[in-house]
Amino acid sequence: MKLNKNHKILIVGLGLLGGSYAQALTKKGYYVTAITRSQSSIDYALSEKMIAKGSSFVDEKLIGEADLVIFALYPHIFIDWIRENQHLFKSGAIITDVTGVKESIVGTIQGMLRSDVEFIAAHPMAGREVYGVQNSDDRIFKGANYVVTPSEKNTPDAIELCRDLGNTLGFAKVSELSPKEHDKIIAFVSQLTHCIAISLMTCQTTENLEDYTGDSFRDLTRIARLNEDMWSELFLINKNALLHQLTLFEGELNRLRCMLEIEDVEGLKDMMRYSTQRRALFDKKI
């Protein structure tokens, strides 16, 4: 089932990602509404013509008329919202999300959800180091990856709709992973990288460091500016997978340290060559 212009789309949680979704979908001619706690966020989105309607409270009419509901909430808030308000969904509605962890969230939501409503999970691998709908920008999807994470409870129609949503938003590549595989990979490509950036910013206390750094340090620590509430929750939900990746990273760092200690020039060069070759595969092709 493809996304079509007759579908009414509701976004719950109008922050950076929710706002960027709204911006992209409205530009493509879709009817988009939103629910978020802050009236100022609704006012901003309306003034910028990002949404057709919006509410700062749980609006039964907006929820009841939506064919597709996109949740851009913290994991625990998402779960609570579904528990308290799922009776308001229209029969046949499809819901999806932007949550950065999947296995526990998918199992919990699908386990409690009405049988006539389907949850198909997805993770847009895009973002910025700022927050709020005022900073939303649908250009963050260009060149980025979008991962659909279906379970055995999902129908082919819902999976196709979710994949089509990723394409409609403008992502460069849409792929699929199981929720479990997603969490293993995201622990490496996202959560571990944030751990490294945090540690670089906290491992020593030289004053006025910003006066001496070059682009390499700034690039490596770009993601160290983060929302501590959201990221601490994501780390803890995916704790076991993240701890495994930290162990692997520590092993490679120790291997590099040993090469330095014994002045293993060829070992260092081999490690650097492999790093250079592998890094080239990650460049975005825009």
mmCIF file of N, CA, C and O in Angstrom, residues 150-206:
data_model
loop_
_atom_site.group_PDB
_atom_site.id
_atom_site.type_symbol
_atom_site.label_atom_id
_atom_site.label_comp_id
_atom_site.label_asym_id
_atom_site.label_seq_id
_atom_site.Cartn_x
_atom_site.Cartn_y
_atom_site.Cartn_z
ATOM 1 N N PRO A 150 10.377 -3.981 10.632
ATOM 2 C CA PRO A 150 9.162 -4.780 10.790
ATOM 3 C C PRO A 150 9.367 -5.985 11.703
ATOM 4 O O PRO A 150 10.477 -6.501 11.851
ATOM 5 N N SER A 151 8.277 -6.423 12.293
ATOM 6 C CA SER A 151 8.269 -7.665 13.069
ATOM 7 C C SER A 151 7.350 -8.652 12.373
ATOM 8 O O SER A 151 6.728 -8.336 11.355
ATOM 9 N N GLU A 152 7.239 -9.837 12.948
ATOM 10 C CA GLU A 152 6.380 -10.858 12.352
ATOM 11 C C GLU A 152 4.905 -10.471 12.412
ATOM 12 O O GLU A 152 4.066 -11.070 11.716
ATOM 13 N N LYS A 153 4.567 -9.463 13.195
ATOM 14 C CA LYS A 153 3.175 -9.029 13.314
ATOM 15 C C LYS A 153 2.776 -8.028 12.247
ATOM 16 O O LYS A 153 1.605 -7.646 12.159
ATOM 17 N N ASN A 154 3.731 -7.559 11.450
ATOM 18 C CA ASN A 154 3.423 -6.544 10.447
ATOM 19 C C ASN A 154 2.961 -7.145 9.131
ATOM 20 O O ASN A 154 3.423 -8.201 8.711
ATOM 21 N N THR A 155 2.039 -6.449 8.493
ATOM 22 C CA THR A 155 1.506 -6.859 7.199
ATOM 23 C C THR A 155 2.349 -6.266 6.069
ATOM 24 O O THR A 155 2.994 -5.219 6.244
ATOM 25 N N PRO A 156 2.338 -6.895 4.897
ATOM 26 C CA PRO A 156 3.048 -6.330 3.742
ATOM 27 C C PRO A 156 2.579 -4.921 3.390
ATOM 28 O O PRO A 156 3.383 -4.075 2.988
ATOM 29 N N ASP A 157 1.286 -4.646 3.535
ATOM 30 C CA ASP A 157 0.769 -3.318 3.221
ATOM 31 C C ASP A 157 1.374 -2.242 4.115
ATOM 32 O O ASP A 157 1.747 -1.161 3.646
ATOM 33 N N ALA A 158 1.468 -2.527 5.416
ATOM 34 C CA ALA A 158 2.020 -1.546 6.350
ATOM 35 C C ALA A 158 3.509 -1.322 6.101
ATOM 36 O O ALA A 158 4.006 -0.185 6.169
ATOM 37 N N ILE A 159 4.222 -2.403 5.801
ATOM 38 C CA ILE A 159 5.655 -2.275 5.504
ATOM 39 C C ILE A 159 5.861 -1.433 4.250
ATOM 40 O O ILE A 159 6.716 -0.545 4.215
ATOM 41 N N GLU A 160 5.052 -1.686 3.226
ATOM 42 C CA GLU A 160 5.167 -0.910 1.990
ATOM 43 C C GLU A 160 4.852 0.563 2.238
ATOM 44 O O GLU A 160 5.540 1.458 1.714
ATOM 45 N N LEU A 161 3.822 0.832 3.030
ATOM 46 C CA LEU A 161 3.459 2.215 3.351
ATOM 47 C C LEU A 161 4.594 2.926 4.080
ATOM 48 O O LEU A 161 4.920 4.078 3.785
ATOM 49 N N CYS A 162 5.212 2.229 5.025
ATOM 50 C CA CYS A 162 6.302 2.827 5.804
ATOM 51 C C CYS A 162 7.523 3.078 4.921
ATOM 52 O O CYS A 162 8.181 4.118 5.033
ATOM 53 N N ARG A 163 7.838 2.151 4.044
ATOM 54 C CA ARG A 163 8.941 2.353 3.101
ATOM 55 C C ARG A 163 8.655 3.544 2.188
ATOM 56 O O ARG A 163 9.536 4.363 1.902
ATOM 57 N N ASP A 164 7.406 3.639 1.729
ATOM 58 C CA ASP A 164 7.037 4.743 0.848
ATOM 59 C C ASP A 164 7.113 6.085 1.576
ATOM 60 O O ASP A 164 7.459 7.102 0.976
ATOM 61 N N LEU A 165 6.820 6.072 2.886
ATOM 62 C CA LEU A 165 6.964 7.291 3.684
ATOM 63 C C LEU A 165 8.415 7.763 3.670
ATOM 64 O O LEU A 165 8.691 8.956 3.497
ATOM 65 N N GLY A 166 9.353 6.827 3.853
ATOM 66 C CA GLY A 166 10.760 7.185 3.811
ATOM 67 C C GLY A 166 11.164 7.795 2.478
ATOM 68 O O GLY A 166 11.890 8.797 2.423
ATOM 69 N N ASN A 167 10.682 7.194 1.384
ATOM 70 C CA ASN A 167 10.980 7.736 0.061
ATOM 71 C C ASN A 167 10.345 9.104 -0.146
ATOM 72 O O ASN A 167 10.963 10.018 -0.707
ATOM 73 N N THR A 168 9.122 9.267 0.318
ATOM 74 C CA THR A 168 8.416 10.539 0.172
ATOM 75 C C THR A 168 9.116 11.654 0.942
ATOM 76 O O THR A 168 9.178 12.801 0.481
ATOM 77 N N LEU A 169 9.659 11.327 2.104
ATOM 78 C CA LEU A 169 10.362 12.317 2.914
ATOM 79 C C LEU A 169 11.680 12.759 2.271
ATOM 80 O O LEU A 169 12.219 13.806 2.637
ATOM 81 N N GLY A 170 12.194 11.964 1.347
ATOM 82 C CA GLY A 170 13.399 12.353 0.628
ATOM 83 C C GLY A 170 14.669 11.676 1.077
ATOM 84 O O GLY A 170 15.773 12.140 0.754
ATOM 85 N N PHE A 171 14.552 10.557 1.815
ATOM 86 C CA PHE A 171 15.747 9.836 2.242
ATOM 87 C C PHE A 171 16.438 9.204 1.036
ATOM 88 O O PHE A 171 15.787 8.771 0.079
ATOM 89 N N ALA A 172 17.774 9.144 1.106
ATOM 90 C CA ALA A 172 18.551 8.592 -0.007
ATOM 91 C C ALA A 172 18.404 7.087 -0.107
ATOM 92 O O ALA A 172 18.409 6.529 -1.205
ATOM 93 N N LYS A 173 18.280 6.411 1.037
ATOM 94 C CA LYS A 173 18.192 4.951 1.031
ATOM 95 C C LYS A 173 17.210 4.486 2.092
ATOM 96 O O LYS A 173 17.269 4.930 3.234
ATOM 97 N N VAL A 174 16.324 3.603 1.696
ATOM 98 C CA VAL A 174 15.365 2.986 2.611
ATOM 99 C C VAL A 174 15.707 1.511 2.713
ATOM 100 O O VAL A 174 15.796 0.814 1.697
ATOM 101 N N SER A 175 15.929 1.017 3.926
ATOM 102 C CA SER A 175 16.295 -0.383 4.121
ATOM 103 C C SER A 175 15.469 -0.977 5.257
ATOM 104 O O SER A 175 14.709 -0.273 5.926
ATOM 105 N N GLU A 176 15.629 -2.285 5.461
ATOM 106 C CA GLU A 176 14.889 -2.998 6.508
ATOM 107 C C GLU A 176 15.839 -3.782 7.395
ATOM 108 O O GLU A 176 16.805 -4.373 6.916
ATOM 109 N N LEU A 177 15.542 -3.773 8.678
ATOM 110 C CA LEU A 177 16.226 -4.608 9.662
ATOM 111 C C LEU A 177 15.183 -5.107 10.652
ATOM 112 O O LEU A 177 14.189 -4.426 10.901
ATOM 113 N N SER A 178 15.417 -6.259 11.243
ATOM 114 C CA SER A 178 14.567 -6.672 12.355
ATOM 115 C C SER A 178 14.831 -5.732 13.533
ATOM 116 O O SER A 178 15.910 -5.117 13.616
ATOM 117 N N PRO A 179 13.885 -5.583 14.454
ATOM 118 C CA PRO A 179 14.127 -4.721 15.617
ATOM 119 C C PRO A 179 15.396 -5.105 16.380
ATOM 120 O O PRO A 179 16.148 -4.223 16.822
ATOM 121 N N LYS A 180 15.666 -6.405 16.524
ATOM 122 C CA LYS A 180 16.855 -6.847 17.257
ATOM 123 C C LYS A 180 18.131 -6.467 16.524
ATOM 124 O O LYS A 180 19.088 -5.957 17.138
ATOM 125 N N GLU A 181 18.179 -6.713 15.209
ATOM 126 C CA GLU A 181 19.366 -6.354 14.435
ATOM 127 C C GLU A 181 19.561 -4.851 14.404
ATOM 128 O O GLU A 181 20.688 -4.356 14.435
ATOM 129 N N HIS A 182 18.478 -4.122 14.319
ATOM 130 C CA HIS A 182 18.565 -2.654 14.362
ATOM 131 C C HIS A 182 19.280 -2.191 15.613
ATOM 132 O O HIS A 182 20.194 -1.359 15.569
ATOM 133 N N ASP A 183 18.878 -2.725 16.757
ATOM 134 C CA ASP A 183 19.455 -2.263 18.023
ATOM 135 C C ASP A 183 20.930 -2.617 18.139
ATOM 136 O O ASP A 183 21.717 -1.857 18.724
ATOM 137 N N LYS A 184 21.326 -3.766 17.574
ATOM 138 C CA LYS A 184 22.744 -4.124 17.571
ATOM 139 C C LYS A 184 23.553 -3.133 16.741
ATOM 140 O O LYS A 184 24.628 -2.674 17.156
ATOM 141 N N ILE A 185 23.046 -2.810 15.558
ATOM 142 C CA ILE A 185 23.776 -1.918 14.663
ATOM 143 C C ILE A 185 23.770 -0.488 15.174
ATOM 144 O O ILE A 185 24.784 0.218 15.130
ATOM 145 N N ILE A 186 22.626 -0.047 15.694
ATOM 146 C CA ILE A 186 22.526 1.339 16.159
ATOM 147 C C ILE A 186 23.410 1.565 17.380
ATOM 148 O O ILE A 186 23.896 2.679 17.616
ATOM 149 N N ALA A 187 23.646 0.521 18.152
ATOM 150 C CA ALA A 187 24.567 0.647 19.286
ATOM 151 C C ALA A 187 25.962 1.022 18.812
ATOM 152 O O ALA A 187 26.696 1.740 19.503
ATOM 153 N N PHE A 188 26.318 0.555 17.605
ATOM 154 C CA PHE A 188 27.637 0.859 17.045
ATOM 155 C C PHE A 188 27.649 2.186 16.297
ATOM 156 O O PHE A 188 28.422 3.094 16.620
ATOM 157 N N VAL A 189 26.774 2.340 15.290
ATOM 158 C CA VAL A 189 26.889 3.490 14.394
ATOM 159 C C VAL A 189 26.363 4.787 14.990
ATOM 160 O O VAL A 189 26.671 5.870 14.487
ATOM 161 N N SER A 190 25.594 4.705 16.059
ATOM 162 C CA SER A 190 25.031 5.926 16.650
ATOM 163 C C SER A 190 25.393 6.085 18.130
ATOM 164 O O SER A 190 26.017 7.063 18.524
ATOM 165 N N GLN A 191 25.016 5.100 18.938
ATOM 166 C CA GLN A 191 25.191 5.278 20.378
ATOM 167 C C GLN A 191 26.657 5.268 20.794
ATOM 168 O O GLN A 191 27.083 6.084 21.616
ATOM 169 N N LEU A 192 27.458 4.362 20.224
ATOM 170 C CA LEU A 192 28.889 4.336 20.545
ATOM 171 C C LEU A 192 29.556 5.647 20.129
ATOM 172 O O LEU A 192 30.398 6.176 20.857
ATOM 173 N N THR A 193 29.187 6.165 18.961
ATOM 174 C CA THR A 193 29.802 7.414 18.506
ATOM 175 C C THR A 193 29.496 8.569 19.447
ATOM 176 O O THR A 193 30.341 9.430 19.687
ATOM 177 N N HIS A 194 28.295 8.565 20.000
ATOM 178 C CA HIS A 194 27.962 9.600 20.984
ATOM 179 C C HIS A 194 28.752 9.405 22.277
ATOM 180 O O HIS A 194 29.185 10.380 22.900
ATOM 181 N N CYS A 195 28.956 8.153 22.680
ATOM 182 C CA CYS A 195 29.781 7.877 23.861
ATOM 183 C C CYS A 195 31.208 8.399 23.659
ATOM 184 O O CYS A 195 31.806 8.981 24.576
ATOM 185 N N ILE A 196 31.760 8.178 22.479
ATOM 186 C CA ILE A 196 33.116 8.640 22.186
ATOM 187 C C ILE A 196 33.177 10.164 22.226
ATOM 188 O O ILE A 196 34.095 10.751 22.807
ATOM 189 N N ALA A 197 32.192 10.822 21.608
ATOM 190 C CA ALA A 197 32.175 12.285 21.595
ATOM 191 C C ALA A 197 32.063 12.851 23.009
ATOM 192 O O ALA A 197 32.757 13.817 23.368
ATOM 193 N N ILE A 198 31.202 12.252 23.817
ATOM 194 C CA ILE A 198 31.061 12.696 25.210
ATOM 195 C C ILE A 198 32.379 12.546 25.950
ATOM 196 O O ILE A 198 32.832 13.453 26.664
ATOM 197 N N SER A 199 33.019 11.387 25.782
ATOM 198 C CA SER A 199 34.265 11.113 26.494
ATOM 199 C C SER A 199 35.387 12.049 26.066
ATOM 200 O O SER A 199 36.222 12.459 26.882
ATOM 201 N N LEU A 200 35.430 12.396 24.781
ATOM 202 C CA LEU A 200 36.436 13.351 24.312
ATOM 203 C C LEU A 200 36.265 14.716 24.984
ATOM 204 O O LEU A 200 37.241 15.407 25.287
ATOM 205 N N MET A 201 35.019 15.094 25.220
ATOM 206 C CA MET A 201 34.766 16.397 25.831
ATOM 207 C C MET A 201 34.990 16.392 27.341
ATOM 208 O O MET A 201 35.116 17.469 27.949
ATOM 209 N N THR A 202 35.050 15.207 27.948
ATOM 210 C CA THR A 202 35.145 15.164 29.415
ATOM 211 C C THR A 202 36.425 14.514 29.932
ATOM 212 O O THR A 202 36.644 14.460 31.142
ATOM 213 N N CYS A 203 37.307 14.025 29.032
ATOM 214 C CA CYS A 203 38.444 13.230 29.500
ATOM 215 C C CYS A 203 39.597 14.066 30.059
ATOM 216 O O CYS A 203 40.480 13.535 30.718
ATOM 217 N N GLN A 204 39.614 15.357 29.780
ATOM 218 C CA GLN A 204 40.612 16.224 30.412
ATOM 219 C C GLN A 204 40.072 17.650 30.460
ATOM 220 O O GLN A 204 39.110 17.986 29.772
ATOM 221 N N THR A 205 40.693 18.483 31.291
ATOM 222 C CA THR A 205 40.070 19.764 31.663
ATOM 223 C C THR A 205 40.912 20.986 31.294
ATOM 224 O O THR A 205 40.850 22.005 31.972
ATOM 225 N N THR A 206 41.694 20.889 30.239
ATOM 226 C CA THR A 206 42.458 22.050 29.797
ATOM 227 C C THR A 206 41.521 23.225 29.535
ATOM 228 O O THR A 206 40.515 23.085 28.839
#
